Coordinates of C-alpha atoms in Angstrom, one line a residue:
X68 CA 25.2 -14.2 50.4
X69 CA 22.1 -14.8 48.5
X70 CA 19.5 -11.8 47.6
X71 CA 16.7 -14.0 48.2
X72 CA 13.5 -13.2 46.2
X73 CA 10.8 -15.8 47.5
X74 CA 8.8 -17.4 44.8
X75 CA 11.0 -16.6 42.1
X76 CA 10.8 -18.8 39.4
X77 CA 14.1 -19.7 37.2
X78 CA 14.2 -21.1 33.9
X79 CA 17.8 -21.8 34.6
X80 CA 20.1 -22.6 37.8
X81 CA 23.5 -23.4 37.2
X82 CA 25.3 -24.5 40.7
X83 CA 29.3 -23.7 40.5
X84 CA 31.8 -25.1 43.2
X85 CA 33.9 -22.3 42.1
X86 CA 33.2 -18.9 40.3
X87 CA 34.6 -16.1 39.7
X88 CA 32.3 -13.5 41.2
X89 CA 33.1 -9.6 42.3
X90 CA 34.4 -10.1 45.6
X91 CA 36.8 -13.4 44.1
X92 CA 36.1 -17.5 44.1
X93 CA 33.8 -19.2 46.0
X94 CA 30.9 -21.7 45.2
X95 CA 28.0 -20.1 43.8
X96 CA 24.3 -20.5 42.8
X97 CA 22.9 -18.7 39.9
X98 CA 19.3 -18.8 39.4
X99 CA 18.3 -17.4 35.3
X100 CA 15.4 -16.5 34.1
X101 CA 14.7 -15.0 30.4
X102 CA 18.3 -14.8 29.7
X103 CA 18.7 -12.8 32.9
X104 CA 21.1 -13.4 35.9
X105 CA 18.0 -13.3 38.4
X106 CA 19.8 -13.8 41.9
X107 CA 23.4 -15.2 42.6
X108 CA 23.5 -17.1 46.2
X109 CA 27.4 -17.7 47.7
X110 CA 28.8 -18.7 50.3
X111 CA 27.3 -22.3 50.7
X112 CA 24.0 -20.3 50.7
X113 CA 20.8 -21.6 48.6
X114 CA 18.8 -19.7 45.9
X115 CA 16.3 -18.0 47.3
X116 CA 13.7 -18.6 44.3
X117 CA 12.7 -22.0 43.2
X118 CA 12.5 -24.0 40.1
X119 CA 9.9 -24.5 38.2
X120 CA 8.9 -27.6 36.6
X121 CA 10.5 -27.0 33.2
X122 CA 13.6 -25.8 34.9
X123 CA 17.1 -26.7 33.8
X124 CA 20.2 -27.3 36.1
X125 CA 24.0 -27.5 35.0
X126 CA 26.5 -28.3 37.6
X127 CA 29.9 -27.2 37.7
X128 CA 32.6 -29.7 39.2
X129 CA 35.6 -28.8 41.2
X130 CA 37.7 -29.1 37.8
X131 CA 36.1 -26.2 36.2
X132 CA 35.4 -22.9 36.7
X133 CA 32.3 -20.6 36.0
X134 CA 33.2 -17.2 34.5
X135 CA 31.4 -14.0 33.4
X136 CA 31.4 -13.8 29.7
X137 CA 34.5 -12.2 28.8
X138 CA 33.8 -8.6 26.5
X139 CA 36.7 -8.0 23.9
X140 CA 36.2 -3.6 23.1
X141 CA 38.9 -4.3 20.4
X142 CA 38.2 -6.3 17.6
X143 CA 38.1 -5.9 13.7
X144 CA 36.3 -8.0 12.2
X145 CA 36.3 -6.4 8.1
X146 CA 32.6 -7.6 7.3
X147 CA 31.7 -6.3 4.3
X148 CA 34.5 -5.5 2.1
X149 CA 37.0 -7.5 3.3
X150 CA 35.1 -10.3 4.8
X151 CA 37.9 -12.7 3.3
X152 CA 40.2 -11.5 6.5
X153 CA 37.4 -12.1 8.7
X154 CA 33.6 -12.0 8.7
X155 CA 31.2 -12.1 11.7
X156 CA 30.2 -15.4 11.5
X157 CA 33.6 -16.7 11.8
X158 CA 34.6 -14.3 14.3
X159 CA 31.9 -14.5 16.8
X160 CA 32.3 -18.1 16.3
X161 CA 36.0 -17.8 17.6
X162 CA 35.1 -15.0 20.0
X163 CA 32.4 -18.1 22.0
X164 CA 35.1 -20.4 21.4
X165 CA 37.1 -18.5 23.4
X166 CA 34.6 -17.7 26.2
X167 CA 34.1 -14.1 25.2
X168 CA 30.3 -13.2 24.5
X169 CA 30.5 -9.8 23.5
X170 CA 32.5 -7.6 20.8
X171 CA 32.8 -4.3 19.9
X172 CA 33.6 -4.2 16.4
X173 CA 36.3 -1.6 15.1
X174 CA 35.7 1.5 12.7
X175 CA 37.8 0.2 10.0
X176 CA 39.3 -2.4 7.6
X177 CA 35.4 -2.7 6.9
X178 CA 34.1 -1.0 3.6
X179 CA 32.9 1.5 3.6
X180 CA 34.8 2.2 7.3
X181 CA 31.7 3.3 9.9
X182 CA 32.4 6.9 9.6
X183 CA 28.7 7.7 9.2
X184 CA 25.1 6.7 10.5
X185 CA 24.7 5.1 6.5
X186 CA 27.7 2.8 7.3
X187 CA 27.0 1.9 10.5
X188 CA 23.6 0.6 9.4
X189 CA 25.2 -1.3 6.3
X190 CA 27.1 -3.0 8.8
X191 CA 24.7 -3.9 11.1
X192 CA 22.5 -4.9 8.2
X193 CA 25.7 -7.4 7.6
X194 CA 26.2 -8.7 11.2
X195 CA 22.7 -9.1 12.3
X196 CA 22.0 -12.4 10.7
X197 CA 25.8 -14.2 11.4
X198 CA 26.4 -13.3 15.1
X199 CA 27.1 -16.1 17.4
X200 CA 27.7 -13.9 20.0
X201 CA 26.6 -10.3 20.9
X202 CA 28.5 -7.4 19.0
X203 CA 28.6 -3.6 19.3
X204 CA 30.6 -0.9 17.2
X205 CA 33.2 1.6 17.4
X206 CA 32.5 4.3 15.1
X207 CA 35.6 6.4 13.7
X208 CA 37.6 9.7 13.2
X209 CA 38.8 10.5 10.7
X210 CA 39.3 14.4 8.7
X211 CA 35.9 16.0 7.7
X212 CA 33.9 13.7 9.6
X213 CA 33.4 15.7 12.7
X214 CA 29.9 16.6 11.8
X215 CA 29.1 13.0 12.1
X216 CA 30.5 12.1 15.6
X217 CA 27.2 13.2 17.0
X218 CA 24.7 11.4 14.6
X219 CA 26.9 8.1 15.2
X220 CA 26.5 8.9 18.7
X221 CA 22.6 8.9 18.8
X222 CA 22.7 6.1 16.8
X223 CA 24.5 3.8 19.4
X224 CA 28.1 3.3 18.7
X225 CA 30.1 3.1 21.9
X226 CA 32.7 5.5 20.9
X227 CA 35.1 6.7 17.9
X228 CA 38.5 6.0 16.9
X229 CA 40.7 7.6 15.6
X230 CA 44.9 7.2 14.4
X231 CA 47.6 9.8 14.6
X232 CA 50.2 7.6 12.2
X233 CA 48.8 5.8 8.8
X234 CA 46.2 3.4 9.9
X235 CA 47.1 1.1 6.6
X236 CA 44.0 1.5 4.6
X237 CA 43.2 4.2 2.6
X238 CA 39.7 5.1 3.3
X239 CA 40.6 5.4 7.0
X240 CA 43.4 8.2 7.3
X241 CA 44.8 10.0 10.8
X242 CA 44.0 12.8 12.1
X243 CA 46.8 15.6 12.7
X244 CA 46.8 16.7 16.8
X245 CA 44.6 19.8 16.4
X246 CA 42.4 17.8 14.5
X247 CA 41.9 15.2 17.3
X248 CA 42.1 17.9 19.7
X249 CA 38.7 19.5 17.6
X250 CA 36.6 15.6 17.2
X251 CA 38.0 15.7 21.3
X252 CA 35.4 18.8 22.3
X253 CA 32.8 17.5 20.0
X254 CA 32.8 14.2 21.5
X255 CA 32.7 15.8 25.3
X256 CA 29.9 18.1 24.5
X257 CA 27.9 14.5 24.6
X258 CA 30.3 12.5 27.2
X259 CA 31.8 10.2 23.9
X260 CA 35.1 8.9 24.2
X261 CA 37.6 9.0 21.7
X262 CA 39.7 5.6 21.5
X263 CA 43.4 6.5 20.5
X264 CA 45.9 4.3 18.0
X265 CA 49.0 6.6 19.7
X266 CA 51.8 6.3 17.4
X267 CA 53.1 10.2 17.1
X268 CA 53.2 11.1 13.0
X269 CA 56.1 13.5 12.8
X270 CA 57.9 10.9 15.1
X271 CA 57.2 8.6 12.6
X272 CA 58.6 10.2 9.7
X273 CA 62.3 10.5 11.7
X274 CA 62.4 6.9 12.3
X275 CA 64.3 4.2 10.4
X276 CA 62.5 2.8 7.2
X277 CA 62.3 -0.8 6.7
X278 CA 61.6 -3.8 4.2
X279 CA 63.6 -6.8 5.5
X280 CA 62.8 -9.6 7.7
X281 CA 64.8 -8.6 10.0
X282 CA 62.5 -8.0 13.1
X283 CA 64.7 -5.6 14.9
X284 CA 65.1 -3.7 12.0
X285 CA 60.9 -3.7 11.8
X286 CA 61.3 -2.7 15.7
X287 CA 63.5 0.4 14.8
X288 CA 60.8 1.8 12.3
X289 CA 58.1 2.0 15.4
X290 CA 60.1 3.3 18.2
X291 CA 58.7 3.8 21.7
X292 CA 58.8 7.3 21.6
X293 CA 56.3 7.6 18.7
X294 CA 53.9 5.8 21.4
X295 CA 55.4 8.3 24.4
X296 CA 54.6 11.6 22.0
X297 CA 51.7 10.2 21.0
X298 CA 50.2 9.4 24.3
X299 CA 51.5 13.0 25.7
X300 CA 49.0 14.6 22.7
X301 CA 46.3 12.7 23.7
X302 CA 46.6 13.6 27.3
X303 CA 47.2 16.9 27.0
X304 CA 44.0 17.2 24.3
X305 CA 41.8 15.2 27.6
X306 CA 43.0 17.5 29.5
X307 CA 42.0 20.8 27.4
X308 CA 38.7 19.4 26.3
X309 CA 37.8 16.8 29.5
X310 CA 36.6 14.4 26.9
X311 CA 37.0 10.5 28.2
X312 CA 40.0 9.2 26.0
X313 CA 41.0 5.8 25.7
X314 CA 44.8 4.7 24.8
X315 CA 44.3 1.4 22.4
X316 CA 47.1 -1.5 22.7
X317 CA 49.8 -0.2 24.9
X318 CA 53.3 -1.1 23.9
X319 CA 56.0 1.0 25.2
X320 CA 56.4 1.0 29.0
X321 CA 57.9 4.0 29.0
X322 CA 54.8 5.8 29.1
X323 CA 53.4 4.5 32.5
X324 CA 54.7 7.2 34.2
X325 CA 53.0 9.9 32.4
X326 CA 49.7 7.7 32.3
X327 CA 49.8 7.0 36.4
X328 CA 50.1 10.8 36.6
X329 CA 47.3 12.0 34.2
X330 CA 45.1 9.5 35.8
X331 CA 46.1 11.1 39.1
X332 CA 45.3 14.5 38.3
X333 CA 41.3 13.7 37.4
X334 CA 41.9 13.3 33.2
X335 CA 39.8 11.1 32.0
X336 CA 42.1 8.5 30.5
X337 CA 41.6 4.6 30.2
X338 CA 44.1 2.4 28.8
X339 CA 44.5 -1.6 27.1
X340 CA 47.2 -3.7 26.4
X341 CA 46.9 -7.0 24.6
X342 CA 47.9 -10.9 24.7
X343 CA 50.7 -10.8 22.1
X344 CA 52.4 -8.0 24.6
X345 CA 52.3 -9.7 27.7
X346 CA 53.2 -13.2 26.0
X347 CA 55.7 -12.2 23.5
X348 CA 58.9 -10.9 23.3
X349 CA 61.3 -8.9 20.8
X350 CA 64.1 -10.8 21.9
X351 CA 62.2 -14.8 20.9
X352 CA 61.0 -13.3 17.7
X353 CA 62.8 -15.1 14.9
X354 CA 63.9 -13.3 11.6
X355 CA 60.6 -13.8 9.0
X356 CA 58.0 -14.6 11.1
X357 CA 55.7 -12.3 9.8
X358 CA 53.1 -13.6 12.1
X359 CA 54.0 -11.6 15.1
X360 CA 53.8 -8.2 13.0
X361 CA 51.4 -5.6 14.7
X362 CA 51.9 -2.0 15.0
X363 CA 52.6 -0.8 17.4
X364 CA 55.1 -3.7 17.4
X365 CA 56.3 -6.3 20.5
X366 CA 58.6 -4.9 22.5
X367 CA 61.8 -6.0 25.0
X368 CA 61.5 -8.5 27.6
X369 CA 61.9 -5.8 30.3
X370 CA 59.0 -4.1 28.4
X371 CA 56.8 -6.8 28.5
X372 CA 57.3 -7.1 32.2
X373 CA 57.0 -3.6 32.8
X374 CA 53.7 -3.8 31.2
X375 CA 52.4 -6.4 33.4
X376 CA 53.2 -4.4 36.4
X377 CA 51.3 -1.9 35.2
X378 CA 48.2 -3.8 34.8
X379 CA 49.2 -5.1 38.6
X380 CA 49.4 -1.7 40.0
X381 CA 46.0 -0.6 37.9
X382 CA 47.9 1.9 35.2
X383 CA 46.7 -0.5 32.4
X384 CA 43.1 -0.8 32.9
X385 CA 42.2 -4.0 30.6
X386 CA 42.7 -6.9 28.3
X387 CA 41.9 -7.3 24.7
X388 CA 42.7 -9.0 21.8
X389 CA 43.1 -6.2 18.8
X390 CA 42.0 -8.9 16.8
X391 CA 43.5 -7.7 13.7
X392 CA 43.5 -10.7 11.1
X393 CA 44.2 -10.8 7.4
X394 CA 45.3 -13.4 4.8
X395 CA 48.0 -15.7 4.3
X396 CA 49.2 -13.8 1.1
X397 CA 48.9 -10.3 2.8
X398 CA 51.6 -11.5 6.0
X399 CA 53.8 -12.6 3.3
X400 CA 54.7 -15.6 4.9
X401 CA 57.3 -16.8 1.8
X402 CA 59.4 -13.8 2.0
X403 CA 59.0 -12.7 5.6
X404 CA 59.6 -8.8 4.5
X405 CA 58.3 -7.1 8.1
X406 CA 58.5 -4.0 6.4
X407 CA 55.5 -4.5 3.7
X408 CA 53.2 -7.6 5.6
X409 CA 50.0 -6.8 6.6
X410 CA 50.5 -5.9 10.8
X411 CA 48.1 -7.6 13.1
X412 CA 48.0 -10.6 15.2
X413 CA 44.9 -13.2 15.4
X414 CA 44.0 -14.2 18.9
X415 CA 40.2 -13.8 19.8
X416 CA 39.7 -17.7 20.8
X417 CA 42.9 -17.3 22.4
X418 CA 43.0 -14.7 25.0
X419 CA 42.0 -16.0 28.1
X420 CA 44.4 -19.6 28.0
X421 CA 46.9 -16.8 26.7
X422 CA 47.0 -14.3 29.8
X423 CA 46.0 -17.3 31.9
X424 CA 49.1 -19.2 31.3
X425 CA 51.5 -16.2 31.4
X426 CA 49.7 -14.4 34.7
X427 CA 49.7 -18.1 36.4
X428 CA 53.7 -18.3 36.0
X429 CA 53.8 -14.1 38.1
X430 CA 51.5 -15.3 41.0
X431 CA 48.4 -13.6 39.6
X432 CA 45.3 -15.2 40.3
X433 CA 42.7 -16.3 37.8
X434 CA 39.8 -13.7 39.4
X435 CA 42.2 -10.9 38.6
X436 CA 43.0 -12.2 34.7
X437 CA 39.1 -12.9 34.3
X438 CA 38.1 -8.9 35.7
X439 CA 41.1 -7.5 33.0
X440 CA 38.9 -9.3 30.7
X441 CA 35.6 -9.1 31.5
X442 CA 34.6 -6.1 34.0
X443 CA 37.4 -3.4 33.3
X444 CA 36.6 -3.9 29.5
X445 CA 33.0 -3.3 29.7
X446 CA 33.2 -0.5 32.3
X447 CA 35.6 1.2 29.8
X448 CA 33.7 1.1 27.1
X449 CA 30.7 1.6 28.5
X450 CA 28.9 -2.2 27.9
X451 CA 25.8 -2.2 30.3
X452 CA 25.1 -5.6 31.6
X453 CA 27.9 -7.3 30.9
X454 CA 31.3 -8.7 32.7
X455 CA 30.4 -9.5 36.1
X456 CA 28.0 -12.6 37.7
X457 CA 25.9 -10.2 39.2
X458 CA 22.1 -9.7 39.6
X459 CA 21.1 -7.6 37.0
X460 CA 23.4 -8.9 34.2
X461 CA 23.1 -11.2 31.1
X462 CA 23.5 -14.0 32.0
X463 CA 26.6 -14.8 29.4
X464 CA 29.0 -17.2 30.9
X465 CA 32.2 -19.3 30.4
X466 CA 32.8 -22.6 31.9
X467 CA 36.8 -23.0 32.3
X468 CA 39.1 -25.7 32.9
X469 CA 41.8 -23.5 34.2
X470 CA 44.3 -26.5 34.9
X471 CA 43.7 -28.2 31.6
X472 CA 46.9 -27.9 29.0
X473 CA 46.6 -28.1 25.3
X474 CA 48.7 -27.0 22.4
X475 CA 47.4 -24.6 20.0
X476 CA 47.1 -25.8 15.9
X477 CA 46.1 -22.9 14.0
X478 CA 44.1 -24.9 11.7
X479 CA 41.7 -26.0 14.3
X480 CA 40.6 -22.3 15.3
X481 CA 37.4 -20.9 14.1
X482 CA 39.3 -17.8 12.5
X483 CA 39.3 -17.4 9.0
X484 CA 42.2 -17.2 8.0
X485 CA 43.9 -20.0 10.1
X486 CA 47.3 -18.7 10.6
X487 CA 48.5 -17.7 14.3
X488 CA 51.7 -16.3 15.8
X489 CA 50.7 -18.7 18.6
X490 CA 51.4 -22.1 16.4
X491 CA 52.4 -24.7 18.4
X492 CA 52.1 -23.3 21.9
X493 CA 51.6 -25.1 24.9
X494 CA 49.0 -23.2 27.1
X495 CA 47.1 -23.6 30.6
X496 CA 43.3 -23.5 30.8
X497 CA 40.7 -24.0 28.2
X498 CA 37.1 -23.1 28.1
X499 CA 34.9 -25.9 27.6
X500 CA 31.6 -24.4 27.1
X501 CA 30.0 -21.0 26.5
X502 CA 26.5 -19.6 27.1
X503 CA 25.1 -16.6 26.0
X504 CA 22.1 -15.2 27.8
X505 CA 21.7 -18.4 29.3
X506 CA 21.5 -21.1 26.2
X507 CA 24.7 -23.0 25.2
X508 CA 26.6 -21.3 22.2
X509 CA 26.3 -24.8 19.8
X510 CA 28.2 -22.9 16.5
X511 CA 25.3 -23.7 14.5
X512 CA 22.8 -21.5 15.3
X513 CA 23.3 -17.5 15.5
X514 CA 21.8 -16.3 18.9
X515 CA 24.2 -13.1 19.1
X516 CA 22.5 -9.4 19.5
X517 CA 23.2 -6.5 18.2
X518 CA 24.2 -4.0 21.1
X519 CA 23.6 -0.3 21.5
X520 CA 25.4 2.4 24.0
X521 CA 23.2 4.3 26.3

């Protein structure tokens, strides 16, 4: 169908034989104009608009696939104060590499962490200038801060997290449960939402203590029912406050059930998973490889699968990358001691051939993958204008060669640090070309916005 608008004139029209639109694939028309998706016409119908004379066209063969921009909500990107992990150049740079156009940028591993309106506006001070593609931020949690949940608010950040175990750093400590429960009913009183790392503290401290390179010795020290508790606080505190809460990298399966049924009785409760859950598991994970560290940590082949059905049956509501990168020296790659490497796994350029590959082998079709990763993501967290080829929308694309395979070397990835638990993989579909409000990303030039909620 096309929503014709007679004499419309488009600086842009970009003519698909397949997209993936909101209703699935088909052939589409997209006419742009001032970086805006102006009209899409489907279904063999034309663009009701016209071009004018200084109107571009790209065509989109059979072999390819037009997407929506994809929007990662879970990134950390460390600029400033530990830029040498990642910075925003280099990340946003990977980010269009790997089709998505839009981050939100994570609370912490930054300094000073974006606990207040000050450090929010040091950072977007730092990001403005390097951004290749657009980035919003998370603000954070943490004890004593709660006065400053509000400010952060009115100021734009799309949210605050917060960590119920050690977050690793420092300047970024958890919060105990009634303290959650307290930044919870401040964050309601102004329809926030409070994004949850769910790995139960007291639980914790019971566990198995580790410094080996043994990784199911590393898996005992994180057990599943650290996540379960966890969860079960944060759904009770929803519940008690109805705040929007948000469940960050979902690892143990076990807590499905409890998620299903708190989503079923009206509590406001989102949840993610990530590539490195649904690709990996514990069982292929060899003694020292350091790489696949992440907390919480991969689980059981049975998990993994467990996981994907959950994102079949809509438990799981998205996709992202928890982009969590760090030096060579911090993953300890010589001694492979899981118990003291840095946890976090690097995969922004490579989330879509990631999920692609694995969904494709479970029957899953590539509109399904593509809205995991692009509309559930921004609906979550709240991203206006993004996700979806729509009228309406930025008009921030991907162009995808879903059937092309290629192996992945981490030294030709636009991450910093070029180290990847995904060495050496084969995958299936790569994204050929990127455009951000309808200009091609050429990794030159920054073009990237800085976004704000509401």
């Amino acid at each position: 169908m096309s929503d014709a608008n007679p004499g419309t004139a488009f600086d842009l029209i970009i003519r698909a034989a397949k997209a993936v639109l909101p209703d699935g694939i088909g052939p589409a028309e997209v006419g742009i104009r001032d970086g805006r998706i102006i009209e899409v016409a489907t279904g063999g119908d034309e663009l009701g608009g016209a071009a004018s004379a200084s109107s571009e066209a790209i065509e989109i063969g059979a072999d390819q696939v037009l997407l929506p921009g994809l929007v990662d909500s879970h990134v950390h990107v460390n600029d400033p104060g530990r830029a040498e992990w990642e910075g925003f150049s280099s990340a946003t740079r990977a980010a269009a590499a790997g089709g998505v156009t839009t981050i939100v940028d994570m609370p912490l591993n930054s300094l000073p962490p974006t606990v207040n309106v000050k450090a929010l506006e040091t950072k977007r001070e730092v990001a403005a200038p390097k951004a290749f593609v657009d980035v919003g931020f998370w603000g954070g949690a943490i004890p004593g801060n709660t006065a400053d949940l509000r400010p952060l608010h009115e100021e734009g950040v799309y949210g605050f997290k917060c960590f119920l175990e050690d977050s690793g750093v420092e300047e970024f400590p958890p919060l105990a449960p009634d303290e959650m429960q307290t930044d919870m009913a401040e964050i309601a009183s102004f329809d926030g939402m409070l994004i949850v790392h769910a790995e139960d503290h007291e639980v914790m401290t019971q566990a198995p203590k580790n410094s080996g390179p043994k990784f199911a010795d590393f898996l005992a020290t994180r057990p599943r029912e650290a996540e379960n508790v966890a969860i079960a606080r944060v759904i009770d505190a929803a519940r008690a406050t109805g705040a929007r809460a948000h469940i960050l990298h979902l690892s143990s399966a076990d807590s499905l059930g409890q998620i299903a049924a708190a989503k079923a009785e009206g509590i406001k409760l989102t949840v993610e998973t990530c590539p490195h859950y649904l690709v990996f598991s514990a069982e292929e994970i060899p003694d020292g490889a350091t790489t696949h560290k992440c907390c919480p940590p991969i689980r059981e082949e049975s998990n993994r699968e467990a996981l994907w059905q959950g994102l079949i049956d809509g438990t799981i509501d998205c996709i992202v990358s928890d982009h969590s990168p760090s030096t060579a020296e911090l993953k300890l790659l010589d001694t492979g001691d899981f118990g003291a490497a840095w946890g976090g796994i690097s995969s922004l350029q490579l989330g879509l051939s990631l999920v692609w590959t694995e969904a494709a082998k479970r029957g899953i079709e590539l509109a399904e993958v593509v809205r995991w990763m692009s509309a559930a993501p921004a609906a979550v967290a709240r991203v206006a204008d993004k996700g979806a080829i729509v009228a309406g929308n930025d008009a921030d694309f991907a162009v995808f060669a879903a059937d092309e395979e290629w192996t992945v070397h981490a030294t030709d990835l636009y991450h910093r640090n070029q180290i990847s638990a995904y060495d050496s993989r084969t995958v299936r579909g790569r994204v050929t070309q990127t455009l951000l409000r309808g200009v091609p990303v050429d990794f030159e030039t920054p073009a990237g916005r800085l976004l704000r909620a509401h």
